[in-house]
PDB file of C-alpha atoms in Angstrom:
ATOM      1  CA  MET A 479       5.973  18.120  -2.818  1.00 56.00           C
ATOM      2  CA  LYS A 480       4.300  20.595  -4.854  1.00 67.00           C
ATOM      3  CA  ARG A 481       3.655  18.468  -7.808  1.00 74.00           C
ATOM      4  CA  PHE A 482       0.975  16.996  -4.627  1.00 86.00           C
ATOM      5  CA  GLU A 483      -0.670  19.557  -3.136  1.00 88.00           C
ATOM      6  CA  ASP A 484      -3.873  19.262  -5.238  1.00 89.00           C
ATOM      7  CA  LYS A 485      -4.121  15.507  -4.781  1.00 90.00           C
ATOM      8  CA  ILE A 486      -3.098  16.469  -1.081  1.00 91.00           C
ATOM      9  CA  ALA A 487      -6.127  18.474  -0.915  1.00 91.00           C
ATOM     10  CA  VAL A 488      -8.723  16.214  -2.073  1.00 92.00           C
ATOM     11  CA  TYR A 489      -7.790  13.249   0.279  1.00 93.00           C
ATOM     12  CA  LYS A 490      -7.417  16.242   3.279  1.00 92.00           C
ATOM     13  CA  LYS A 491     -11.207  16.710   2.422  1.00 93.00           C
ATOM     14  CA  LEU A 492     -12.196  12.720   2.296  1.00 92.00           C
ATOM     15  CA  ASN A 493     -10.221  12.317   5.260  1.00 92.00           C
ATOM     16  CA  ALA A 494     -12.963  14.603   6.997  1.00 92.00           C
ATOM     17  CA  LEU A 495     -15.355  12.154   6.060  1.00 93.00           C
ATOM     18  CA  SER A 496     -13.632   8.935   6.847  1.00 93.00           C
ATOM     19  CA  ARG A 497     -13.774   7.243   9.443  1.00 93.00           C
ATOM     20  CA  LYS A 498     -10.768   6.704  11.282  1.00 92.00           C
ATOM     21  CA  GLY A 499      -9.650   2.905  12.093  1.00 92.00           C
ATOM     22  CA  SER A 500      -9.428   1.706   8.937  1.00 94.00           C
ATOM     23  CA  ALA A 501      -7.316   0.282   6.459  1.00 96.00           C
ATOM     24  CA  VAL A 502      -5.223   2.650   4.109  1.00 97.00           C
ATOM     25  CA  CYS A 503      -3.330   1.850   0.706  1.00 97.00           C
ATOM     26  CA  PHE A 504      -0.980   3.850   0.444  1.00 97.00           C
ATOM     27  CA  GLY A 505       1.614   3.971  -2.774  1.00 96.00           C
ATOM     28  CA  ALA A 506       2.731   4.763  -6.372  1.00 96.00           C
ATOM     29  CA  ARG A 507       1.452   4.078  -9.340  1.00 94.00           C
ATOM     30  CA  PHE A 508      -0.429   0.684  -9.056  1.00 94.00           C
ATOM     31  CA  PHE A 509      -2.236   1.508  -5.862  1.00 96.00           C
ATOM     32  CA  SER A 510      -3.186   4.655  -7.790  1.00 94.00           C
ATOM     33  CA  SER A 511      -4.548   3.094 -10.706  1.00 93.00           C
ATOM     34  CA  MET A 512      -6.293   0.639  -8.861  1.00 93.00           C
ATOM     35  CA  ASN A 513     -10.026   1.165  -8.002  1.00 91.00           C
ATOM     36  CA  ILE A 514      -9.483  -0.068  -4.771  1.00 91.00           C
ATOM     37  CA  GLU A 515     -12.695   1.432  -2.731  1.00 90.00           C
ATOM     38  CA  GLU A 516     -15.085  -0.157  -5.653  1.00 91.00           C
ATOM     39  CA  LEU A 517     -12.980  -3.684  -5.296  1.00 92.00           C
ATOM     40  CA  ALA A 518     -14.103  -3.161  -1.391  1.00 89.00           C
ATOM     41  CA  LEU A 519     -18.110  -2.742  -2.378  1.00 88.00           C
ATOM     42  CA  ASP A 520     -17.683  -5.372  -4.700  1.00 88.00           C
ATOM     43  CA  TYR A 521     -16.247  -7.414  -2.481  1.00 86.00           C
ATOM     44  CA  PRO A 522     -16.852  -6.736   0.718  1.00 85.00           C
ATOM     45  CA  VAL A 523     -13.224  -7.493   3.708  1.00 88.00           C
ATOM     46  CA  GLY A 524     -15.896  -5.960   6.857  1.00 86.00           C
ATOM     47  CA  VAL A 525     -14.072  -2.589   7.403  1.00 90.00           C
ATOM     48  CA  PRO A 526     -13.686   0.403   5.305  1.00 93.00           C
ATOM     49  CA  VAL A 527     -10.547   0.940   2.756  1.00 95.00           C
ATOM     50  CA  TYR A 528      -9.048   4.300   1.790  1.00 96.00           C
ATOM     51  CA  ASN A 529      -6.737   4.577  -0.877  1.00 96.00           C
ATOM     52  CA  ARG A 530      -4.049   7.705  -0.279  1.00 96.00           C
ATOM     53  CA  SER A 531      -1.977   6.449  -3.785  1.00 96.00           C
ATOM     54  CA  PHE A 532      -0.377   9.039  -5.891  1.00 96.00           C
ATOM     55  CA  GLU A 533       0.769   8.419  -9.357  1.00 94.00           C
ATOM     56  CA  LYS A 534       4.102   9.545  -9.350  1.00 94.00           C
ATOM     57  CA  LEU A 535       5.542   9.262  -6.002  1.00 96.00           C
ATOM     58  CA  ASP A 536       8.821   7.750  -4.683  1.00 96.00           C
ATOM     59  CA  ILE A 537      10.358   6.884  -1.809  1.00 97.00           C
ATOM     60  CA  THR A 538      12.253  10.649  -1.343  1.00 95.00           C
ATOM     61  CA  SER A 539       8.476  11.798  -1.293  1.00 95.00           C
ATOM     62  CA  ALA A 540       6.684   9.639   0.797  1.00 96.00           C
ATOM     63  CA  ALA A 541       7.606  10.423   4.197  1.00 94.00           C
ATOM     64  CA  SER A 542       5.989  14.159   3.815  1.00 93.00           C
ATOM     65  CA  VAL A 543       3.089  13.274   1.392  1.00 95.00           C
ATOM     66  CA  ALA A 544       2.136  10.338   4.095  1.00 95.00           C
ATOM     67  CA  GLU A 545       2.127  13.510   6.719  1.00 94.00           C
ATOM     68  CA  SER A 546       0.066  15.421   4.753  1.00 91.00           C
ATOM     69  CA  CYS A 547      -2.724  13.236   3.961  1.00 91.00           C
ATOM     70  CA  LEU A 548      -2.471   9.697   6.346  1.00 94.00           C
ATOM     71  CA  TYR A 549      -1.402  10.106   9.593  1.00 96.00           C
ATOM     72  CA  GLU A 550      -4.401  11.925  10.859  1.00 94.00           C
ATOM     73  CA  LEU A 551      -6.689   9.059   9.545  1.00 95.00           C
ATOM     74  CA  GLN A 552      -5.445   7.185  12.091  1.00 96.00           C
ATOM     75  CA  PRO A 553      -5.346   3.901  10.183  1.00 96.00           C
ATOM     76  CA  SER A 554      -5.208   0.144  11.784  1.00 95.00           C
ATOM     77  CA  LYS A 555      -3.850  -1.672   8.349  1.00 97.00           C
ATOM     78  CA  ILE A 556      -1.333   0.672   6.347  1.00 98.00           C
ATOM     79  CA  PHE A 557      -0.194  -1.379   2.991  1.00 98.00           C
ATOM     80  CA  ILE A 558       2.403   0.304   1.762  1.00 98.00           C
ATOM     81  CA  ASN A 559       3.213  -0.175  -2.251  1.00 98.00           C
ATOM     82  CA  ILE A 560       6.348   2.216  -2.885  1.00 97.00           C
ATOM     83  CA  GLY A 561       9.061   1.966  -5.382  1.00 96.00           C
ATOM     84  CA  GLU A 562       7.657   1.028  -9.075  1.00 94.00           C
ATOM     85  CA  ASN A 563       8.262   4.546  -9.588  1.00 94.00           C
ATOM     86  CA  ASP A 564      12.162   4.658  -8.179  1.00 95.00           C
ATOM     87  CA  VAL A 565      13.414   1.532  -9.563  1.00 95.00           C
ATOM     88  CA  GLN A 566      13.287   2.407 -12.965  1.00 92.00           C
ATOM     89  CA  SER A 567      15.355   5.793 -12.125  1.00 91.00           C
ATOM     90  CA  VAL A 568      18.534   5.449 -13.519  1.00 90.00           C
ATOM     91  CA  HIS A 569      19.601   6.564 -10.838  1.00 92.00           C
ATOM     92  CA  PHE A 570      17.981   3.752  -8.638  1.00 94.00           C
ATOM     93  CA  ASP A 571      20.540   3.112  -5.709  1.00 95.00           C
ATOM     94  CA  GLU A 572      18.574  -0.574  -3.974  1.00 95.00           C
ATOM     95  CA  LYS A 573      20.420   0.688  -0.251  1.00 96.00           C
ATOM     96  CA  SER A 574      19.942   3.986  -0.432  1.00 97.00           C
ATOM     97  CA  PHE A 575      15.993   3.295  -1.512  1.00 97.00           C
ATOM     98  CA  ALA A 576      15.918   0.443   1.198  1.00 97.00           C
ATOM     99  CA  SER A 577      17.334   2.980   3.931  1.00 97.00           C
ATOM    100  CA  LYS A 578      14.630   5.891   3.027  1.00 98.00           C
ATOM    101  CA  TYR A 579      12.419   3.261   2.988  1.00 98.00           C
ATOM    102  CA  GLU A 580      13.257   2.087   6.787  1.00 97.00           C
ATOM    103  CA  TRP A 581      12.766   5.653   7.470  1.00 97.00           C
ATOM    104  CA  LEU A 582       9.377   5.885   6.341  1.00 98.00           C
ATOM    105  CA  LEU A 583       8.070   2.466   8.337  1.00 98.00           C
ATOM    106  CA  LEU A 584      10.115   4.150  11.644  1.00 97.00           C
ATOM    107  CA  THR A 585       7.871   7.641  10.595  1.00 97.00           C
ATOM    108  CA  ILE A 586       4.897   6.078   9.397  1.00 97.00           C
ATOM    109  CA  HIS A 587       4.854   3.913  12.884  1.00 96.00           C
ATOM    110  CA  ARG A 588       5.407   7.130  14.934  1.00 96.00           C
ATOM    111  CA  ASN A 589       2.685   8.559  14.077  1.00 96.00           C
ATOM    112  CA  CYS A 590      -0.305   6.002  13.825  1.00 95.00           C
ATOM    113  CA  ILE A 591       0.896   3.904  16.839  1.00 91.00           C
ATOM    114  CA  ASN A 592      -1.771   1.639  16.927  1.00 92.00           C
ATOM    115  CA  SER A 593      -1.349   0.744  12.642  1.00 95.00           C
ATOM    116  CA  ARG A 594      -0.429  -2.707  11.476  1.00 96.00           C
ATOM    117  CA  LEU A 595       2.036  -2.150   8.722  1.00 98.00           C
ATOM    118  CA  PHE A 596       2.112  -3.828   5.615  1.00 98.00           C
ATOM    119  CA  ILE A 597       4.521  -4.108   3.004  1.00 98.00           C
ATOM    120  CA  VAL A 598       3.256  -4.646  -0.399  1.00 98.00           C
ATOM    121  CA  SER A 599       5.294  -6.291  -3.594  1.00 97.00           C
ATOM    122  CA  VAL A 600       6.182  -3.704  -6.497  1.00 96.00           C
ATOM    123  CA  VAL A 601       4.546  -4.802  -9.178  1.00 91.00           C
ATOM    124  CA  SER A 602       6.629  -5.424 -11.948  1.00 84.00           C
ATOM    125  CA  ASP A 603       8.914  -8.067 -14.612  1.00 81.00           C
ATOM    126  CA  SER A 604      12.141  -5.927 -14.314  1.00 86.00           C
ATOM    127  CA  PRO A 605      15.399  -7.837 -12.340  1.00 91.00           C
ATOM    128  CA  ALA A 606      15.993  -4.634 -10.243  1.00 92.00           C
ATOM    129  CA  ALA A 607      12.005  -4.794  -9.200  1.00 93.00           C
ATOM    130  CA  ILE A 608      12.409  -8.814  -8.148  1.00 93.00           C
ATOM    131  CA  GLN A 609      15.573  -8.335  -6.472  1.00 96.00           C
ATOM    132  CA  LEU A 610      14.230  -5.084  -4.708  1.00 97.00           C
ATOM    133  CA  ASN A 611      11.170  -7.154  -3.397  1.00 97.00           C
ATOM    134  CA  ARG A 612      13.905  -9.344  -1.732  1.00 97.00           C
ATOM    135  CA  ARG A 613      15.133  -6.780   0.421  1.00 97.00           C
ATOM    136  CA  LEU A 614      11.724  -5.535   1.150  1.00 98.00           C
ATOM    137  CA  GLU A 615      10.937  -8.398   2.293  1.00 98.00           C
ATOM    138  CA  ALA A 616      13.762  -8.314   4.260  1.00 98.00           C
ATOM    139  CA  LEU A 617      13.323  -5.083   5.267  1.00 97.00           C
ATOM    140  CA  ALA A 618      10.262  -6.347   6.725  1.00 97.00           C
ATOM    141  CA  LYS A 619      11.077  -9.461   8.988  1.00 97.00           C
ATOM    142  CA  GLU A 620      13.959  -6.766  10.549  1.00 96.00           C
ATOM    143  CA  VAL A 621      11.532  -3.908  11.336  1.00 96.00           C
ATOM    144  CA  GLY A 622       8.409  -6.374  12.632  1.00 95.00           C
ATOM    145  CA  CYS A 623       6.201  -5.462  10.179  1.00 97.00           C
ATOM    146  CA  THR A 624       4.151  -8.570   7.600  1.00 97.00           C
ATOM    147  CA  TYR A 625       5.095  -8.949   3.843  1.00 98.00           C
ATOM    148  CA  VAL A 626       2.638  -9.225   1.068  1.00 97.00           C
ATOM    149  CA  ASP A 627       3.204 -10.377  -2.262  1.00 96.00           C
ATOM    150  CA  ILE A 628       1.343  -9.422  -4.697  1.00 94.00           C
ATOM    151  CA  ASN A 629       2.583  -9.947  -8.290  1.00 86.00           C
ATOM    152  CA  VAL A 630       0.729 -11.060 -10.416  1.00 70.00           C
ATOM    153  CA  PRO A 631       1.590 -12.101 -14.417  1.00 66.00           C
ATOM    154  CA  GLN A 632       1.750  -8.290 -15.632  1.00 62.00           C
ATOM    155  CA  ASN A 633      -1.093  -9.219 -19.055  1.00 64.00           C
ATOM    156  CA  ASP A 634      -3.390 -11.041 -16.760  1.00 62.00           C
ATOM    157  CA  GLY A 635      -6.617  -8.745 -16.892  1.00 70.00           C
ATOM    158  CA  ASN A 636      -7.751  -9.215 -13.595  1.00 84.00           C
ATOM    159  CA  ILE A 637      -4.182  -7.806 -12.452  1.00 87.00           C
ATOM    160  CA  PHE A 638      -6.235  -5.254  -9.558  1.00 90.00           C
ATOM    161  CA  LEU A 639      -8.714  -8.110  -8.762  1.00 89.00           C
ATOM    162  CA  ARG A 640      -6.109 -10.327  -8.442  1.00 89.00           C
ATOM    163  CA  ALA A 641      -3.764  -8.221  -6.636  1.00 92.00           C
ATOM    164  CA  PHE A 642      -7.071  -7.036  -4.492  1.00 92.00           C
ATOM    165  CA  ASN A 643      -7.995 -10.820  -3.648  1.00 89.00           C
ATOM    166  CA  ILE A 644      -4.216 -11.558  -2.305  1.00 90.00           C
ATOM    167  CA  LEU A 645      -4.528  -7.918  -0.136  1.00 94.00           C
ATOM    168  CA  LYS A 646      -8.000  -9.321   1.126  1.00 92.00           C
ATOM    169  CA  SER A 647      -7.197 -11.463   3.504  1.00 88.00           C
ATOM    170  CA  TYR A 648      -4.628  -9.013   4.881  1.00 93.00           C
ATOM    171  CA  ILE A 649      -7.014  -6.126   4.893  1.00 92.00           C
ATOM    172  CA  ARG A 650     -10.378  -7.726   6.822  1.00 84.00           C
ATOM    173  CA  ASN A 651     -10.688  -8.773  10.558  1.00 72.00           C
ATOM    174  CA  PHE A 652     -11.734 -11.972  11.942  1.00 67.00           C
ATOM    175  CA  PRO A 653     -12.707 -13.828  11.403  1.00 62.00           C
ATOM    176  CA  PRO A 654     -13.337 -14.214   8.112  1.00 60.00           C
ATOM    177  CA  SER A 655     -16.457 -15.611   6.730  1.00 59.00           C
ATOM    178  CA  PHE A 656     -17.712 -18.862   5.631  1.00 66.00           C
ATOM    179  CA  ALA A 657     -17.279 -18.129   1.960  1.00 60.00           C
ATOM    180  CA  ASP A 658     -13.741 -16.527   2.015  1.00 56.00           C
ATOM    181  CA  ALA A 659     -12.530 -19.330   4.323  1.00 63.00           C
ATOM    182  CA  MET A 660     -13.460 -21.548   1.853  1.00 66.00           C
ATOM    183  CA  GLY A 661     -11.823 -20.460  -1.004  1.00 60.00           C
ATOM    184  CA  PHE A 662     -14.983 -18.953  -3.066  1.00 55.00           C
ATOM    185  CA  GLN A 663     -14.039 -16.186  -5.393  1.00 55.00           C
ATOM    186  CA  ALA A 664     -17.186 -14.921  -7.646  1.00 52.00           C
ATOM    187  CA  VAL A 665     -15.617 -13.374 -10.676  1.00 48.00           C
TER     188      VAL A 665
END
């Protein structure tokens, strides 16, 4: 938890200025590297989107970090993208990870009662990540969350834009604009 203290302090200050009932992306390396707020400005989704992600976040630290910077926002939608750091560990145990992930979901649900939870796939081509994504998809069905597969080719120069375009339909409140309904994408 100590390794996240500086960023948590920044997020707490931002939370004081942020709107409750927004959409929040909470995750590890992929979400941390993605300029979600900027993409939401360039490709409007009709709701404020905040990024509360940490480069080195793993499932073991996720619940305490969420408590520190996520709950006070009381978002309407939470997109959770955790696992890429875990799956790279030589000690990775999928069963233990899934158990901790389920606990994380329960903890978030108890503290953000009116939030809809989205489990976002781990972005990786590794066999362990592919198997983990299957497990996360099954977990989403078991606990009533929505699974969002954002895996796009890793060598794609627009990986973040493509992932955001997938997330966009889940982030926005309905009804969608005419351009979005027709599948228009300005590139």
